[in-house]
Structure formats: structure tokens, C-alpha cells
Short mmCIF file of C-alpha atoms in Angstrom, two decimals:
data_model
loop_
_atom_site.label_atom_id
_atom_site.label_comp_id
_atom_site.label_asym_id
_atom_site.label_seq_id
_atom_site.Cartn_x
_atom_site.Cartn_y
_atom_site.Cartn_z
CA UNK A 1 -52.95 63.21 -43.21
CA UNK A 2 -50.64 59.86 -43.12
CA UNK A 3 -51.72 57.57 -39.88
CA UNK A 4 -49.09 56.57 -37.71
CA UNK A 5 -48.34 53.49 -39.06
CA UNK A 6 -47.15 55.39 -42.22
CA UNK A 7 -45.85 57.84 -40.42
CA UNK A 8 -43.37 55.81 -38.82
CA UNK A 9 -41.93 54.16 -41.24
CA UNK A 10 -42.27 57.85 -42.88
CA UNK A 11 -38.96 58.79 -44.55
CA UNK A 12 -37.61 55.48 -45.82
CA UNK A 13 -41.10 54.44 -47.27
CA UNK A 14 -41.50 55.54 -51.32
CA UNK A 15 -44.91 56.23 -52.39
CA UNK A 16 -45.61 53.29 -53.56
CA UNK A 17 -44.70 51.33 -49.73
CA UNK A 18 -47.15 54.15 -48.25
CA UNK A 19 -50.01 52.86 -50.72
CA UNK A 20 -49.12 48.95 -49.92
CA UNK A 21 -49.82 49.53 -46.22
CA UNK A 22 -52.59 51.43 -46.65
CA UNK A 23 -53.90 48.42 -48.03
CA UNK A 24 -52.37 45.95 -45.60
CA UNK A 25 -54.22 47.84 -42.47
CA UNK A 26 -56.10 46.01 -40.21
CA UNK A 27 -57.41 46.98 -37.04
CA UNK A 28 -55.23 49.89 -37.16
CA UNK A 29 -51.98 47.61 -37.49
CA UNK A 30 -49.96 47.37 -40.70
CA UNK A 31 -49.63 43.48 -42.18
CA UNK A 32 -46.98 44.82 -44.43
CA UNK A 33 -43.98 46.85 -44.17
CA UNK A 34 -41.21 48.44 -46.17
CA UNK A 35 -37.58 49.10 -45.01
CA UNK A 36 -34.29 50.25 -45.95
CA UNK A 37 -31.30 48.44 -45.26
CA UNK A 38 -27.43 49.50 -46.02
CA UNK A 39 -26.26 49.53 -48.98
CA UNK A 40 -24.95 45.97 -50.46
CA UNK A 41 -20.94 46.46 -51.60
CA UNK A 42 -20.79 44.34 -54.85
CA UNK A 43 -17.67 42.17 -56.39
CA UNK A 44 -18.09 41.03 -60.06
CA UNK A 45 -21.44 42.00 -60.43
CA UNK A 46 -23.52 44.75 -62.29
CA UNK A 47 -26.48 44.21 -59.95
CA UNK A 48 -27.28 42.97 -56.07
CA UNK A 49 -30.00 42.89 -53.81
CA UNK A 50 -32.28 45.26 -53.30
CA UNK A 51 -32.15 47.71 -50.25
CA UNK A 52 -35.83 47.99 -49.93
CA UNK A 53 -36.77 44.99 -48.06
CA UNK A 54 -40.33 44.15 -47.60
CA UNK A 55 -41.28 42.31 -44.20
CA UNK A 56 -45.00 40.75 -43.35
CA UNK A 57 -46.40 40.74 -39.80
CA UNK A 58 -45.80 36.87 -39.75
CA UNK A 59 -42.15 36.71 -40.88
CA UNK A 60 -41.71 39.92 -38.41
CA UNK A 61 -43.17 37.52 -35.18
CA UNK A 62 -41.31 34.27 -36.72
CA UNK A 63 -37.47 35.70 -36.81
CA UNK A 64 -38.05 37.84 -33.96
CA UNK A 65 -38.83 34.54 -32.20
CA UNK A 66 -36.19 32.53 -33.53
CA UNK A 67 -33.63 35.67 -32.90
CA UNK A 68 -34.81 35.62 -29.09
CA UNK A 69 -34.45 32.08 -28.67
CA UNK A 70 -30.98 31.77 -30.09
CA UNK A 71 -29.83 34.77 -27.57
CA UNK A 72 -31.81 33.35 -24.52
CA UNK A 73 -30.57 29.57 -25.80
CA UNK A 74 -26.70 30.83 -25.25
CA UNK A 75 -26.99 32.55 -22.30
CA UNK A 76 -28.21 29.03 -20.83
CA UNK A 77 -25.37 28.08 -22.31
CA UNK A 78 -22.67 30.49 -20.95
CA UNK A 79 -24.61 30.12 -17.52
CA UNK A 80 -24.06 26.14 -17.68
CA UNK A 81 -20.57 26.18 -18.39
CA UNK A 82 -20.12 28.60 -15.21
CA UNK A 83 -21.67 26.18 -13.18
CA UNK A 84 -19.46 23.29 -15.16
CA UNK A 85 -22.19 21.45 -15.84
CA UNK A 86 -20.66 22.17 -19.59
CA UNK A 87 -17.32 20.97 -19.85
CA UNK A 88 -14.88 21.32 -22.80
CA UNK A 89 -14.63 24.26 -25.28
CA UNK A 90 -18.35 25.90 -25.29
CA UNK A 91 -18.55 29.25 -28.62
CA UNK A 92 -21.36 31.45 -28.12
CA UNK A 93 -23.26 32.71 -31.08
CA UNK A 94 -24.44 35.88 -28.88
CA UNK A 95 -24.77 39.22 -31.12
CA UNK A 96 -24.40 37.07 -34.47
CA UNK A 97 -27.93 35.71 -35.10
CA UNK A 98 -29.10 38.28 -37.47
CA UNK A 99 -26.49 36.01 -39.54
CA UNK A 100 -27.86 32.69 -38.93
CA UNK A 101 -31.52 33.47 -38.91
CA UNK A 102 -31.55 35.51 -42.12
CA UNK A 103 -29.37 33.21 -43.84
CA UNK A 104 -32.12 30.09 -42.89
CA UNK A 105 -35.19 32.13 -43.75
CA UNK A 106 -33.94 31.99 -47.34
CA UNK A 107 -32.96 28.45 -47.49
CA UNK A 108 -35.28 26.13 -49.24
CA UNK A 109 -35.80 21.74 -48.11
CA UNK A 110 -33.41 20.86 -50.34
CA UNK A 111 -30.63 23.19 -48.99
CA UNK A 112 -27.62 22.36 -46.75
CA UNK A 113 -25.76 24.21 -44.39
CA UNK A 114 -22.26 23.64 -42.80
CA UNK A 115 -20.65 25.75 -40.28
CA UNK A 116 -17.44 25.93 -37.75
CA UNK A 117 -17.67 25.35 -34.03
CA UNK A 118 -20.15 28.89 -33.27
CA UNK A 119 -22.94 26.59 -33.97
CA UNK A 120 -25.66 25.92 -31.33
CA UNK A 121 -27.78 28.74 -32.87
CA UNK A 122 -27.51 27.05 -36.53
CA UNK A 123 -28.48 23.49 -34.98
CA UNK A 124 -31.44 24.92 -33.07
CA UNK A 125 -32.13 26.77 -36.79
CA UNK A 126 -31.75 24.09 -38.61
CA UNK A 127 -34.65 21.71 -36.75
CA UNK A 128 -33.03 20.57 -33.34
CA UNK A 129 -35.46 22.05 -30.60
CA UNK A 130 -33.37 23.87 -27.65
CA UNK A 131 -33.45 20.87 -25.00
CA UNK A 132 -31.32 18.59 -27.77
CA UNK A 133 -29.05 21.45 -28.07
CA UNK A 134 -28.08 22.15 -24.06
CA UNK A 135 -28.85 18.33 -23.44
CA UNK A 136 -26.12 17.58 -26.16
CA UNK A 137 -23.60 20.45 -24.54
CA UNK A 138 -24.08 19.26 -21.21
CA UNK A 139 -23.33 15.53 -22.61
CA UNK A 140 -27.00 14.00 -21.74
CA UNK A 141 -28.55 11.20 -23.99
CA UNK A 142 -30.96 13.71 -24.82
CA UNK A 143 -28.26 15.43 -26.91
CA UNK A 144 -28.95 15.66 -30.82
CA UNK A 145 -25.43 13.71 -30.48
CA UNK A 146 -26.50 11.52 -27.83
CA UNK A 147 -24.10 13.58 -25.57
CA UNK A 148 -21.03 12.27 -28.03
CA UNK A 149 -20.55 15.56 -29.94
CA UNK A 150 -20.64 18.39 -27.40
CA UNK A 151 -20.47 21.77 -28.23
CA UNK A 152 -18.62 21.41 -31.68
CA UNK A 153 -20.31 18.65 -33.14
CA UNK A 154 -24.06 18.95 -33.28
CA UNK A 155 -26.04 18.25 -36.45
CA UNK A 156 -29.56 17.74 -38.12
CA UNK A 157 -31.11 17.08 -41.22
CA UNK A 158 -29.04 19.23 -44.35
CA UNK A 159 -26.86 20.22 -41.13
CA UNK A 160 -23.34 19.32 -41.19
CA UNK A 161 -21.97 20.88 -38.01
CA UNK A 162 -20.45 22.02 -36.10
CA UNK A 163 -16.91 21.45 -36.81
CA UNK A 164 -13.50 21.81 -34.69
CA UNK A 165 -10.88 22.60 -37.38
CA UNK A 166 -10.41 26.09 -37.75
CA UNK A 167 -11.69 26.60 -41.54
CA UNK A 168 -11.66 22.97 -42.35
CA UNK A 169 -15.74 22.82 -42.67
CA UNK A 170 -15.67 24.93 -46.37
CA UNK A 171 -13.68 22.49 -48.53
CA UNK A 172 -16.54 19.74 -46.71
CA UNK A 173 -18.77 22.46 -47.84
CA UNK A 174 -17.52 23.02 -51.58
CA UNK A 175 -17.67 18.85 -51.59
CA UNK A 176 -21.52 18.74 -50.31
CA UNK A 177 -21.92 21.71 -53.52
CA UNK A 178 -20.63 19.25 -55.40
CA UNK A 179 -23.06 16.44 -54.69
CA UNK A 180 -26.14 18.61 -54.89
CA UNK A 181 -25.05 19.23 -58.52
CA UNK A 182 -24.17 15.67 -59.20
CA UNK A 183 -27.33 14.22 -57.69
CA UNK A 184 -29.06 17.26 -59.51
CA UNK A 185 -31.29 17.71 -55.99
CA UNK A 186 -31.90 21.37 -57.24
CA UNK A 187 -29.86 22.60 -53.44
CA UNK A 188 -27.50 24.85 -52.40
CA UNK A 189 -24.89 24.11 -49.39
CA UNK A 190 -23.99 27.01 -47.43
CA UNK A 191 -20.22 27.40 -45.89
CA UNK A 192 -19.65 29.38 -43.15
CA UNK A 193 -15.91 30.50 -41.88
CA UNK A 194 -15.16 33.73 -39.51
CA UNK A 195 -12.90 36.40 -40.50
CA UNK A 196 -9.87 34.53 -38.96
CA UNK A 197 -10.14 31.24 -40.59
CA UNK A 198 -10.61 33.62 -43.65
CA UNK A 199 -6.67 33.10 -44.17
CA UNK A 200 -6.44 29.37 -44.50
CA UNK A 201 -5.00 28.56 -47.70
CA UNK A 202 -7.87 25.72 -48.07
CA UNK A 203 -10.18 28.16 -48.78
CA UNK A 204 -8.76 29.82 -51.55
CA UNK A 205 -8.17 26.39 -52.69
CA UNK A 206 -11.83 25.57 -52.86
CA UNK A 207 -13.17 28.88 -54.09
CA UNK A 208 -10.96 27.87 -57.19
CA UNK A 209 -12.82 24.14 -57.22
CA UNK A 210 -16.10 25.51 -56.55
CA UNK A 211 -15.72 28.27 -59.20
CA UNK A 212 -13.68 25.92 -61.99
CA UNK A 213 -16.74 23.37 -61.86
CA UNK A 214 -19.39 26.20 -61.09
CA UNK A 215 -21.00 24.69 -58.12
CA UNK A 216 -24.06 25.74 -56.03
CA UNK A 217 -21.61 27.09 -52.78
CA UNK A 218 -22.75 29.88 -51.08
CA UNK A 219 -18.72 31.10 -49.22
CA UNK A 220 -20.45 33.36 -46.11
CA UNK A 221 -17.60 34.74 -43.87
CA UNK A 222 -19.08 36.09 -40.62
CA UNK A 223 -16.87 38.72 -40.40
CA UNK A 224 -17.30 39.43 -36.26
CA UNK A 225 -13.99 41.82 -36.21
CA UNK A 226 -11.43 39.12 -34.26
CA UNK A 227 -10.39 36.07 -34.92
CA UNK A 228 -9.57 34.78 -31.23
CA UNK A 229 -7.72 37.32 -29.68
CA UNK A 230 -6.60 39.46 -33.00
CA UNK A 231 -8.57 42.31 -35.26
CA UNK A 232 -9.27 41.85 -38.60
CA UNK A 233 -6.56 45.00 -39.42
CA UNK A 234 -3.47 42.93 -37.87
CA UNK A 235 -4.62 40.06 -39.12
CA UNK A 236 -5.44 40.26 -43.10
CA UNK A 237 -3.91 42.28 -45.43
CA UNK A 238 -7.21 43.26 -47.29
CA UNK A 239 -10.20 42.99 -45.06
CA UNK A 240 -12.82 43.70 -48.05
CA UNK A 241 -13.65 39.43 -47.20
CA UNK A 242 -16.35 39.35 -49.93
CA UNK A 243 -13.72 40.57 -52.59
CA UNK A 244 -11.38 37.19 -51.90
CA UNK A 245 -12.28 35.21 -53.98
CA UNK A 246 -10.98 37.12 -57.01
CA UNK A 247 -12.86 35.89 -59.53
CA UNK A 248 -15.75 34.77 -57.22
CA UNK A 249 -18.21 37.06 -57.40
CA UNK A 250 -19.07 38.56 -53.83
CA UNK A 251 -21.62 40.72 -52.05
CA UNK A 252 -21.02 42.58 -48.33
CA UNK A 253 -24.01 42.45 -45.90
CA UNK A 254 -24.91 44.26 -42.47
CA UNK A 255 -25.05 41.21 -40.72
CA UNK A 256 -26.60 43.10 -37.36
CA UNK A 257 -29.76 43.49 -39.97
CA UNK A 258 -31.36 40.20 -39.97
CA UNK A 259 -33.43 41.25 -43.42
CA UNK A 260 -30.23 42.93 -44.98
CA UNK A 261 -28.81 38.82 -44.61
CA UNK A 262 -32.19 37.49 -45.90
CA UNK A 263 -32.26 39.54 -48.84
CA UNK A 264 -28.52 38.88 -49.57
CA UNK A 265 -29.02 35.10 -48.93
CA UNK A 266 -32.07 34.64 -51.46
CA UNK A 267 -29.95 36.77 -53.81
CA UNK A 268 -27.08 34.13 -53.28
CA UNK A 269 -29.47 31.37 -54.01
CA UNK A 270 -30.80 32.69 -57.20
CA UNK A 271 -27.48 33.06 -58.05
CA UNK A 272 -26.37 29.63 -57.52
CA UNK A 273 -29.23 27.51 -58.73
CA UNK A 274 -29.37 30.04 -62.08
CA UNK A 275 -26.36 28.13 -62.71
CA UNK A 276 -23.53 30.76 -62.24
CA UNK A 277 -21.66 28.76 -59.66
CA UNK A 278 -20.51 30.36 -56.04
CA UNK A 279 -20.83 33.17 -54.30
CA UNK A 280 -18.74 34.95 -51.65
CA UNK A 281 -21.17 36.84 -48.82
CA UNK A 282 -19.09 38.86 -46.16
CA UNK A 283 -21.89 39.17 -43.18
CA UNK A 284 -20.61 41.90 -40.77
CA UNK A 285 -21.44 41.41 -37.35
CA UNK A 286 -19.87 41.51 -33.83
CA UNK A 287 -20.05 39.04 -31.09
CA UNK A 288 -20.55 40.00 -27.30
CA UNK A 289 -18.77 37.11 -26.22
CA UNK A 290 -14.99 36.48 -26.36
CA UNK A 291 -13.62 33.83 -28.72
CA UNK A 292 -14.57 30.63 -26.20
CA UNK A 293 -15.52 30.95 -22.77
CA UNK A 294 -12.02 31.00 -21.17
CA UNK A 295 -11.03 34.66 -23.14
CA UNK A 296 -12.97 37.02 -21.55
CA UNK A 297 -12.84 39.34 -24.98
CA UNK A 298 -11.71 42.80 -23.32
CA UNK A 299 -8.01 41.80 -23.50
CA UNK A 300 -7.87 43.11 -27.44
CA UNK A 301 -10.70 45.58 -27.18
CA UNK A 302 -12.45 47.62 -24.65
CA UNK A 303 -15.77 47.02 -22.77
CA UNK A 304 -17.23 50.36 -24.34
CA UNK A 305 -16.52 49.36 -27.73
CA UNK A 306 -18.72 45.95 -26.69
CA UNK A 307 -21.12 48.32 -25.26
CA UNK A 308 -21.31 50.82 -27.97
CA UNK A 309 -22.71 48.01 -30.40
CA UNK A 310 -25.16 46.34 -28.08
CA UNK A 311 -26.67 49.88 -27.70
CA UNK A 312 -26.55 50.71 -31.37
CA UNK A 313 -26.16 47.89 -33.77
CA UNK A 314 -27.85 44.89 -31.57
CA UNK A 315 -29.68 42.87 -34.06
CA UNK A 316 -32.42 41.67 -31.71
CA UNK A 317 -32.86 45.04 -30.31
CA UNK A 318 -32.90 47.24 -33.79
CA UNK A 319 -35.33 44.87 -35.32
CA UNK A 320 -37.72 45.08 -32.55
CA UNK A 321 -37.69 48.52 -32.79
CA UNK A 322 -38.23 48.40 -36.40
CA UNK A 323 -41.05 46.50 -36.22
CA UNK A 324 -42.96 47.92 -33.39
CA UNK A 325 -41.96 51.47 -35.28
CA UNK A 326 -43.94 49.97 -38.51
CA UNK A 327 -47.10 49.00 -36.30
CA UNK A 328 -46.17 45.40 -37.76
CA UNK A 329 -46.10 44.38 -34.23
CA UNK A 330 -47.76 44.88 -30.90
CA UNK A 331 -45.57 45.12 -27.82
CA UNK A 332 -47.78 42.74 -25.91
CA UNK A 333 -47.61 40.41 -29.01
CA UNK A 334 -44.02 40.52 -28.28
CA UNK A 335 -43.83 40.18 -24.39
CA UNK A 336 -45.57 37.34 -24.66
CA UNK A 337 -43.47 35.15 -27.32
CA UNK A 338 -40.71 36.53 -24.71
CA UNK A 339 -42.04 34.47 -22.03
CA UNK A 340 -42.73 31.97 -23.60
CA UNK A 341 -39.08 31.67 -24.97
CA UNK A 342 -38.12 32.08 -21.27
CA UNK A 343 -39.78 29.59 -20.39
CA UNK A 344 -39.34 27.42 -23.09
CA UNK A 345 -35.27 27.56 -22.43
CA UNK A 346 -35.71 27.19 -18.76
CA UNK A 347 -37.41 23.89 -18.86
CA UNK A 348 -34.76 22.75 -21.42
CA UNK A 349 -32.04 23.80 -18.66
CA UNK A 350 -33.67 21.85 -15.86
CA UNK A 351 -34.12 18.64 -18.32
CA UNK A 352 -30.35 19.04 -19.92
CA UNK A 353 -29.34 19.07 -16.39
CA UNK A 354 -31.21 15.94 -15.09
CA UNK A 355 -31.17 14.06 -18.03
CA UNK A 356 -28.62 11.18 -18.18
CA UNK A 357 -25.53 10.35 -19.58
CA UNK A 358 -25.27 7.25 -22.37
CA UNK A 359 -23.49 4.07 -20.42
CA UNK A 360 -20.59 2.94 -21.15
CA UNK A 361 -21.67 0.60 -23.94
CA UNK A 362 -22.94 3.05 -26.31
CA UNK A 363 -19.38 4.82 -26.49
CA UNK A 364 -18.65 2.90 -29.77
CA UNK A 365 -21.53 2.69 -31.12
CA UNK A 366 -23.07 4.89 -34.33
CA UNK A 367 -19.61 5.86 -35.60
CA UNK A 368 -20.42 4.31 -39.14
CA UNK A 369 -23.39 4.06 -40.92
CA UNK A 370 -22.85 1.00 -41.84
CA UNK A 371 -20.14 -1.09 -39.77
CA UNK A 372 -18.77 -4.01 -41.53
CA UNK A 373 -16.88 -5.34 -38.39
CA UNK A 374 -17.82 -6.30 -35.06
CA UNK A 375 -15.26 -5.33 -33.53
CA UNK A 376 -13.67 -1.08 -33.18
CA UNK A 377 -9.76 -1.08 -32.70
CA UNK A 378 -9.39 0.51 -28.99
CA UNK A 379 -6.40 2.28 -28.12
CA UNK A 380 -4.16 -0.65 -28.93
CA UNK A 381 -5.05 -2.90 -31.09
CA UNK A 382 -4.91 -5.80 -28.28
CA UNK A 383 -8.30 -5.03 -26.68
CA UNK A 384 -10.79 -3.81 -29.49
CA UNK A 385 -14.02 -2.93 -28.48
CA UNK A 386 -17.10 -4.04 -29.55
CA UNK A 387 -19.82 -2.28 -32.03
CA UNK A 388 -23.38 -1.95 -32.15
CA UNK A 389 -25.60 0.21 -34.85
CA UNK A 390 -28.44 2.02 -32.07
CA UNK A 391 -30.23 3.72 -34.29
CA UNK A 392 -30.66 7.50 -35.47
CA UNK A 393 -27.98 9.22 -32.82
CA UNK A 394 -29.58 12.74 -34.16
CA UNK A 395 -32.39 13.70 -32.13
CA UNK A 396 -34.30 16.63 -34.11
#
């Protein structure tokens, strides 16, 4: 007779991940689980990662927490820029953070990570705690940027934004690569583009670079389906993204499965640092969101088709139900890290919107490291402005 917490994991489970939870049971709750994810698609390689993905109880409670908080962390966001307390362009990350958390939970110290403007998930992810993330969108000195970056333009430690141009971030990407290898720090830099900015000539350009001097870039396209307003099929003429880079090898990924990413993303790593040079990852996930907060997203597809995933393929929903299903979890162990997110995201509201703004005299200040002039050229050169060093503007 097979206890429950066999049973439910029951068809998927081989012998042998029946006989590791038997082992792994305490007080009638498994530490240890086994699943199945989709099939990896493979380009230029004999082998990939494996589909049989094991998950303890502690990474189970750690990127369910950190896939909660990114979701509850951007609908703060989308409520804020309602009220216009967020001004300017304002990306949510909603129904992508299978991507960014399984991506980070294979990432080592040493690693870096770059990314376009859908990044308040990735700076939260990547060591900035929630209140430096909606203090920086709502422009407060609290900001990770001081207030300075907005929405676009956060960063952290091995974090290089957040950045505006639409696919300019992977040739910065293929460049930090390239100074992990010459500094021999052992890391890998991660480049992330969407499906649309999967066109721009500068990234075939750079796969070229990265693969000509075999550098440690991992190439992930989150492949959400549109690229503003337009699908993938009007848009590309081949929309296999992992197989673009030709001679780059490449690897598709269920990006709604958060440990279908982490198992492609340590794959990509070993792959890198073995010396091979770069690897393409095509991440396949949806967002709920349209493109910015001014498209409202059902102009180019229909609220049932948004509905249809969030009821299917929702990456914070299918993993709970994963893990509950493998008796990895307990259901109170999960309502409470629920409120406490809650209430973790709704202090970080009420400070981002008290907090102040930076005066006027800190508008020119850390914009170089290292300024070698007093004085910043204004808007014409007759009334330059001056320049003061404050002092680490990231707030992690």
C-alpha cells in the first residue's frame, strides 16, 4: 500500500523517487520530491537537462515565496501607477516569474544578470528588498536609484538593469561575458531580451562575438507571445527563438514551470563555465499584463485566451499545486508566508508613498564613479551645474 504522499505524486514518480521519499518522510510529510517537467527541445546538442526534477521542502517554501512576492510586488505596482503616484512608462513582470525566479535559483555569487525594462521582479531577485523597488518607481529617495532611475533603471549588486532600449541590454550583456572571462572571476552574465527585441540585428551580432571568443553568455529570450502589440507569428519568420543563433547551441524551456527554468539554467551554467562558450535558452511564458500600462493587451488577443492561461498554465498557481500534491508543503505553511508577503508589500506601499523625493541638489550627483570635474554641462553649456559624489546611490 503506497501512502498518500507517494500516491500523489503517483504516476510521474519512477521507483526509485517512490523509495527516496519513503526515506525523506517525516511526520507524515515528504522532505523530498520528484517531478516531471516538459520535455527540453535541444539545438546543437546530443544531451539537455533532465525532465525529472527533484525539489526539497525548503527550495519548495523559498521560490514559492519569492514567486508570491514578485506577483503581489507588481500588482502594488500597477495599483500605484492608477493612482499616478507612478509616473512614466511602468512593465509588469505579472505571469513571467517562473522565468526570473528559476533562472536566479541557479545563479551562483559570482554571476551577473542583465535584463530589458520588465525588471522590478529581477531587482527584487537580485537583493533589492520590495520597499527600494516601489520607493524607486514612485521616485522616493528610498529608491535603489535614489528615485533617479524609475521603472527602467533599477540595479543591485551583479544587476545591470533595467534598461530602456529595446534589445540594447544583450550586446552590454555579451561585453560583461567578456569581462568575467578576462578577469577569470569563474561567472556567468545572463542576457535577457523578449521575443520582439528577438529581431534586432545587434543580437545576432553578439551571438557571433560571444560564440567567436567562446564566452560565459547565457542568450535567454522570454518568449511571452507579443512583442508590444504584435504575435510572435506576424512578427518572426521562424519562432523556434532557441534555434537563432545558428551555431549557438540552444535549449527551449516551459517558462510557466519555475523548476523546468531552474534545471535549464544550471544546465546553461555548466555549460558555460565547462568552457563551451554561450548558450541560447528560449523560456516560454505569457504575461497577464499588456506591453506597458497604457495598452490594455486585449486589442491583439482576447480576454479568454488571458484567462485560459491563468487557469491552466499560471506558474504560481501550478507549482502550489504541485507541491501541496507531493505533501512537500502544508497549506497552512503556505497561508501564512501569504500574509506575510501581504503584508510585507503593503507596508512597502505606504512607505514608497510617504517617503520623499531627493532635492534639487542631488539631481547631478552620482552620474560617474569617479568625476574628474566640478562642474556637469547643463542644457547649454552657459550654466553648468555643479557635481557632488553622495555615496552608494544603490540601496540593496
Amino acid at each position: 500500500m503506497i501512502p498518500n504522499c507517494v500516491a500523489s505524486v503517483g504516476r510521474r514518480a519512477t521507483q526509485r523517487n517512490i523509495v527516496s521519499l519513503f526515506l525523506h518522510k517525516k511526520n507524515n510529510y515528504a522532505t523530498e520530491a520528484t517531478f516531471e517537467t516538459k520535455p527540453f527541445r535541444l539545438h546543437k546538442l546530443e544531451s539537455g537537462p533532465s525532465n525529472q526534477v527533484k525539489l526539497t521542502k525548503e527550495d519548495a517554501l523559498t521560490y514559492y515565496k519569492k514567486l508570491h512576492t514578485v506577483r503581489r510586488m507588481e500588482t502594488a505596482a500597477g495599483n500605484l501607477y492608477k493612482e499616478k503616484i507612478v509616473r512614466g512608462f511602468c512593465h509588469l513582470y505579472s505571469g513571467q516569474e517562473a522565468c526570473a525566479v528559476g533562472i536566479t535559483a541557479a545563479l551562483r555569487p559570482q554571476d551577473s544578470v542583465i535584463t530589458a525594462y520588465r525588471a522590478h521582479g529581477w531587482t527584487f531577485l537580485m537583493g533589492v528588498e520590495p520597499v527600494g523597488v516601489l520607493s524607486e518607481l514612485t521616485g522616493r529617495q528610498t529608491g535603489n536609484a535614489r528615485g533617479k532611475g524609475g521603472s527602467m533603471h533599477m540595479y543591485a549588486k551583479n544587476f545591470y538593469g533595467g534598461n530602456g532600449i529595446v534589445g540594447a541590454q544583450v550586446p552590454l550583456g555579451v561585453g560583461i561575458a567578456f569581462a568575467h572571462k578576462y578577469m577569470n572571476t569563474g561567472g556567468v552574465c545572463v542576457a535577457l531580451y523578449g521575443d520582439g527585441a528577438a529581431n534586432q540585428g545587434q543580437i545576432f551580432e553578439v551571438y557571433n562575438m560571444a560564440k567567436l571568443w567562446d564566452l560565459p553568455c547565457i542568450f535567454v529570450c522570454e518568449n511571452n507571445g507579443y512583442g508590444m502589440g504584435t504575435s510572435v507569428e506576424r512578427a518572426s519568420a521562424s519562432v523556434d527563438y532557441y534555434t537563432r543563433g545558428d551555431y549557438v547551441p540552444g535549449i527551449w524551456i516551459d517558462g510557466m514551470d519555475v523548476l523546468a527554468v531552474r534545471e535549464g539554467a544550471r544546465f546553461a551554467v555548466d555549460h558555460c563555465t565547462s568552457g563551451k562558450g554561450p548558450i541560447v535558452l528560449e523560456a516560454m511564458t505569457y504575461r497577464y499584463s499588456g506591453h506597458s500600462m497604457s495598452d490594455p493587451g486585449t486589442s491583439y488577443r482576447t480576454r479568454e485566451e488571458i484567462q485560459e492561461v491563468r487557469q491552466t498554465r499560471d506558474p504560481i498557481t501550478s507549482f502550489k499545486q504541485r507541491i501541496l500534491d507531493a505533501n512537500l508543503v502544508t497549506t497552512e505553511e503556505l497561508k501564512k508566508l501569504e500574509a506575510d508577503i501581504r503584508k510585507q508589500i503593503d507596508d512597502a506601499v505606504k512607505y514608497a508613498k510617504a517617503d520623499k523625493e531627493i532635492p534639487l541638489s542631488e539631481l547631478t550627483t552620482d552620474i560617474y564613479v569617479n568625476c574628474l570635474e566640478k562642474e556637469i554641462r547643463n542644457v547649454t553649456p552657459f550654466n553648468p551645474l555643479p557635481h557632488a559624489r553622495l555615496g552608494p546611490a544603490i540601496n540593496a
